[in-house]
XYZ file of N, CA and C in Angstrom:
363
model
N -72.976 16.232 85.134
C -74.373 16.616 85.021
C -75.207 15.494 85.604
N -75.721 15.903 86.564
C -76.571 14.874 87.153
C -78.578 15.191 86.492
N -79.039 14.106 85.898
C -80.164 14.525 84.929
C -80.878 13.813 85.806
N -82.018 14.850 86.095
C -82.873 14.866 86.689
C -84.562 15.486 86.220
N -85.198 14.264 85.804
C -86.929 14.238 85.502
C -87.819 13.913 86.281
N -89.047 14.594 86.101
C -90.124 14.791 87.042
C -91.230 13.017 86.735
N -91.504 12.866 87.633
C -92.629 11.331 87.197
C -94.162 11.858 86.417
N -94.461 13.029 86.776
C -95.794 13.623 86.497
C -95.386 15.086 85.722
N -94.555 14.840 84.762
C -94.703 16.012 84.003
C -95.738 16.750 83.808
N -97.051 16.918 83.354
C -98.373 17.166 83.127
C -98.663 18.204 84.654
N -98.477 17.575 85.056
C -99.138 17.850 86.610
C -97.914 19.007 87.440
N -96.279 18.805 87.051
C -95.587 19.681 87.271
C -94.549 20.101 86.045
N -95.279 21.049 85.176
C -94.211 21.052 83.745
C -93.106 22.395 84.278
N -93.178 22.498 85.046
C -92.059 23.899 85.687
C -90.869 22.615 85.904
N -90.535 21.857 86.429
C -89.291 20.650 86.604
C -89.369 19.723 85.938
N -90.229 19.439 84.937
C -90.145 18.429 83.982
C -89.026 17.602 84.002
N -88.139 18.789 83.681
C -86.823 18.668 83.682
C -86.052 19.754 85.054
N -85.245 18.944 85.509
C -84.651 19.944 86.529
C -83.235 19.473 86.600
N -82.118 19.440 85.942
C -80.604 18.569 85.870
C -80.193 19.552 87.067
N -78.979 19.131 87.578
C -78.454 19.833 88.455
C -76.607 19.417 87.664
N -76.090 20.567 87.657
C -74.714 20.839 86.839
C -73.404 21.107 88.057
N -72.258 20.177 87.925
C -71.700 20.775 88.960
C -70.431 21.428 88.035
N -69.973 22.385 88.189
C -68.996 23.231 87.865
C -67.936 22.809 88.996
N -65.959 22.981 88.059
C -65.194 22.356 89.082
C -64.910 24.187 89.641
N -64.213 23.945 90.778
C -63.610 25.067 91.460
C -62.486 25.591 91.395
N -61.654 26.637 91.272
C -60.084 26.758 91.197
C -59.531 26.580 92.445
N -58.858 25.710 92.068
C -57.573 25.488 93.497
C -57.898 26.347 94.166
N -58.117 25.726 95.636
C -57.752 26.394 96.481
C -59.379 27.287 97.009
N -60.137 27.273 96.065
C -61.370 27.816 96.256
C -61.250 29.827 95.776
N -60.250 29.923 95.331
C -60.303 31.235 95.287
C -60.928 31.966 94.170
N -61.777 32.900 94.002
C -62.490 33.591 92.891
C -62.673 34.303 93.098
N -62.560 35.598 92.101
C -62.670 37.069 92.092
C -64.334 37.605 91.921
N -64.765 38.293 92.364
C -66.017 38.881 92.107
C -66.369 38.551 90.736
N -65.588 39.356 89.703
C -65.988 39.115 88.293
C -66.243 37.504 88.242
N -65.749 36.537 87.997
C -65.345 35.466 87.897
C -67.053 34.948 88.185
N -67.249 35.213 89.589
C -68.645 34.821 90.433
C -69.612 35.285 89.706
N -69.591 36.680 89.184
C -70.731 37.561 88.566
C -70.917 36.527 86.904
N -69.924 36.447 86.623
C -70.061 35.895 85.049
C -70.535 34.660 85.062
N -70.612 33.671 86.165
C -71.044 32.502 86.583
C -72.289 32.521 86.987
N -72.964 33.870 87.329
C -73.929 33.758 87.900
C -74.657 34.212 86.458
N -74.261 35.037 85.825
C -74.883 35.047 84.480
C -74.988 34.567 83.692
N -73.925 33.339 83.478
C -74.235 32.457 82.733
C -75.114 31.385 83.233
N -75.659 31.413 84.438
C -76.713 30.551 84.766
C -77.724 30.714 85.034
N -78.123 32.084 84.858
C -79.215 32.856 84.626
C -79.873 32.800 83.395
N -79.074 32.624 82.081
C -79.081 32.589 80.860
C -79.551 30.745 80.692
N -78.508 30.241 81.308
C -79.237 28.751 80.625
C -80.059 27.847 81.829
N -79.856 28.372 83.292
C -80.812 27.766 83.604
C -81.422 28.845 84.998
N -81.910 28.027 86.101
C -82.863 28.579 87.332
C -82.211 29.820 87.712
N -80.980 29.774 87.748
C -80.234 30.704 88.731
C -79.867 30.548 89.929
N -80.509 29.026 90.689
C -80.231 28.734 91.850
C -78.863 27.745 92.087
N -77.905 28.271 92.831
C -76.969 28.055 93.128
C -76.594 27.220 94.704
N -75.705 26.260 94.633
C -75.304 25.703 95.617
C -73.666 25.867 95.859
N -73.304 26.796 96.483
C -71.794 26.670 96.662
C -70.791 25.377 97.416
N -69.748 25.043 96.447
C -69.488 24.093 97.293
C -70.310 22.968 97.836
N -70.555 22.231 96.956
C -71.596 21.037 97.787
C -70.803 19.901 98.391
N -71.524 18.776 98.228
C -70.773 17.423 98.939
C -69.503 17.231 98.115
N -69.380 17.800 96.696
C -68.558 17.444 96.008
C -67.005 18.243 95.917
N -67.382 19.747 96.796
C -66.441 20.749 96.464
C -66.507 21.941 95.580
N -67.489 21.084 94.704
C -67.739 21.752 93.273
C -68.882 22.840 93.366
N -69.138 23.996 92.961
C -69.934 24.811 92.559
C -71.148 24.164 91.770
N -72.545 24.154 92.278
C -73.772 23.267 92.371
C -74.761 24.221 91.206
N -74.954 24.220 90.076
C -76.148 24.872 89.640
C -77.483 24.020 89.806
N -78.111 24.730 89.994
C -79.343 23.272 90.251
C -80.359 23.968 88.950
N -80.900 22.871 88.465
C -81.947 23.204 87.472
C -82.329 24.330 86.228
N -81.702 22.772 85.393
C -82.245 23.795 83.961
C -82.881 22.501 82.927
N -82.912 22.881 81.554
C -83.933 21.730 81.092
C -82.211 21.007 79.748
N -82.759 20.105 79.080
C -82.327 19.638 78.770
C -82.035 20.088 77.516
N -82.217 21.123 76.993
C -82.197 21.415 75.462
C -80.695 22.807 75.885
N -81.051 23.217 77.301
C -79.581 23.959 77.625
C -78.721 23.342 78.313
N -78.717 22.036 77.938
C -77.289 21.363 78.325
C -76.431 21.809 77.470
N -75.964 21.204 76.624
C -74.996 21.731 75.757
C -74.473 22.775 75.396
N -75.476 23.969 75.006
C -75.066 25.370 74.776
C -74.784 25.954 76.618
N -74.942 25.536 77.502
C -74.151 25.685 78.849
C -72.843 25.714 78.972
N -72.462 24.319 78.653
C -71.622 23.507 78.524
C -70.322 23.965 77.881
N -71.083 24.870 76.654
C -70.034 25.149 75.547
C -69.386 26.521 75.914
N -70.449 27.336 76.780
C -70.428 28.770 77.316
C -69.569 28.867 78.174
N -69.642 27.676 79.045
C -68.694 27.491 80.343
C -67.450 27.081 80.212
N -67.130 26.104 79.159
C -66.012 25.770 78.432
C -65.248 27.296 77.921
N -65.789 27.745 76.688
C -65.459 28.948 76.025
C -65.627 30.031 76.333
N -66.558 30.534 77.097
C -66.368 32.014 77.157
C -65.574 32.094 78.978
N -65.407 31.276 79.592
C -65.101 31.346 81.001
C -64.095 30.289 81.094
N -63.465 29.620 80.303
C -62.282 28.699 80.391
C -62.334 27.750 81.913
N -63.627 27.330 81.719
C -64.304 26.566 82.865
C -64.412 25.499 82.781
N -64.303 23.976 83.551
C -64.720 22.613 83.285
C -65.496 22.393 84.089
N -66.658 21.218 83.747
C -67.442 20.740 84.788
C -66.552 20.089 85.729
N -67.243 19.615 86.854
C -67.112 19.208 88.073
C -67.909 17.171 87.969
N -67.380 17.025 88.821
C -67.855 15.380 89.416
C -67.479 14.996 90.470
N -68.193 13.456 90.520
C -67.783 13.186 91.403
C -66.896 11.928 91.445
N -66.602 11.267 89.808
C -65.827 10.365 89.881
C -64.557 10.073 90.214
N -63.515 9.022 89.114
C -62.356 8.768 89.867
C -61.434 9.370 89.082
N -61.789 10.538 88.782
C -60.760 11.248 87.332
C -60.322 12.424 88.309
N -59.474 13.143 87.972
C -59.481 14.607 88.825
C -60.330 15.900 88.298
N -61.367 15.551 88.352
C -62.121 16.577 87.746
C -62.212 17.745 88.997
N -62.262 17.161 90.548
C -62.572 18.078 91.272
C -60.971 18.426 92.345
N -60.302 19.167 91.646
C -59.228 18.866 92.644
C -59.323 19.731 94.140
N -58.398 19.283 95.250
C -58.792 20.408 96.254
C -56.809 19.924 96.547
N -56.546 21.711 97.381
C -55.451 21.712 97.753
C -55.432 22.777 98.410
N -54.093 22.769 99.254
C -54.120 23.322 100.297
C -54.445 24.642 100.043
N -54.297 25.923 100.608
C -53.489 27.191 99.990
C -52.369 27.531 99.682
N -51.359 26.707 100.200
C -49.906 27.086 100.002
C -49.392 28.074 99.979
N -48.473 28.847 99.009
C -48.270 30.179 99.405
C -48.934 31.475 99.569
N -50.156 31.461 98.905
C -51.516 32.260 99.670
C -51.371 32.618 100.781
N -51.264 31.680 101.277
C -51.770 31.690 103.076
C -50.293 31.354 103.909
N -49.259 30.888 103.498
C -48.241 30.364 104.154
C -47.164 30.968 104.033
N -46.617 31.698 104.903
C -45.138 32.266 104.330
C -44.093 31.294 104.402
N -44.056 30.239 104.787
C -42.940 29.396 104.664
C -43.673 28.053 103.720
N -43.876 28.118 103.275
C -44.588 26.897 102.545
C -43.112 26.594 101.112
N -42.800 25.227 101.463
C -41.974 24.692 100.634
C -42.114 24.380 99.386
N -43.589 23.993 98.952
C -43.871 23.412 97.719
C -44.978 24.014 97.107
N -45.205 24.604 95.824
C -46.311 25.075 95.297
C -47.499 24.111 95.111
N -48.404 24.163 96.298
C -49.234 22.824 96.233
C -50.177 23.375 94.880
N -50.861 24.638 94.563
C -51.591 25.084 93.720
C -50.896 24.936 92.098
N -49.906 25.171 91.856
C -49.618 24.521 90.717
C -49.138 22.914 90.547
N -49.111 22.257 91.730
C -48.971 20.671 91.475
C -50.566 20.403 91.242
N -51.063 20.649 91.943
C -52.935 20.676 91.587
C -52.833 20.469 90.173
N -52.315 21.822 89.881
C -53.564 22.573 88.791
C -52.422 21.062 87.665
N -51.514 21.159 87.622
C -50.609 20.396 86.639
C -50.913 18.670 86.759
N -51.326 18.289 87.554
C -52.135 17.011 87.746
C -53.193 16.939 87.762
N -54.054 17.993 87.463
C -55.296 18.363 86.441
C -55.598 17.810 85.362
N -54.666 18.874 84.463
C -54.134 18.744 83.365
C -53.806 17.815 83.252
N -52.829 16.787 82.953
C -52.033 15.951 82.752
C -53.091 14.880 81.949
């Protein structure tokens, strides 16, 4: 969560507050319609609705909501969508990998479950 406040609240109380949230991505970048739709509703619900796909980070970009729907976001995205945030630090929060057998008919190694299992770990 990158938290982001306005210098002249008074003068602009629409961004007072404006955080921008990055959500991580599933291996490989792949997502089903539903998946997208429920993401888009849950950020409709706690914040702008404006979306950045894929930013500098990889990660799925919500931009702007206030600070009192951090948490109940957080908890929505966790629990009802078995979702983690995104970053940009030195943890694997954002993993990226190839497609592997998706896309490869000879592909030797399941790069999408070494991902997802060095995720985890």
């Amino acid at each position: 969560i990158i938290g982001r406040y306005c210098d002249q609240p008074q003068q602009f109380p629409g961004v007072a507050h404006f955080h921008t949230v990055r959500v991580n991505q599933p291996s490989s970048k792949y997502y089903t319609s539903d998946f997208l739709r429920s993401l888009c509703d849950l950020w409709e619900r706690h914040g702008s609705g404006l979306t950045n796909m894929h930013g500098s980070t990889g990660d799925i970009v919500f931009l702007g909501t206030t600070t009192d729907h951090l948490e109940p976001l957080f908890y929505d995205l966790t629990h009802e969508l078995n979702q983690d945030l995104g970053g940009s630090g030195s943890n694997l929060r954002t993993p990226e990998c190839c497609l592997g057998k998706s896309r490869c008919e000879y592909a030797c190694y399941n790069t999408q479950e070494a991902c997802h299992q060095m995720t985890n770990e």
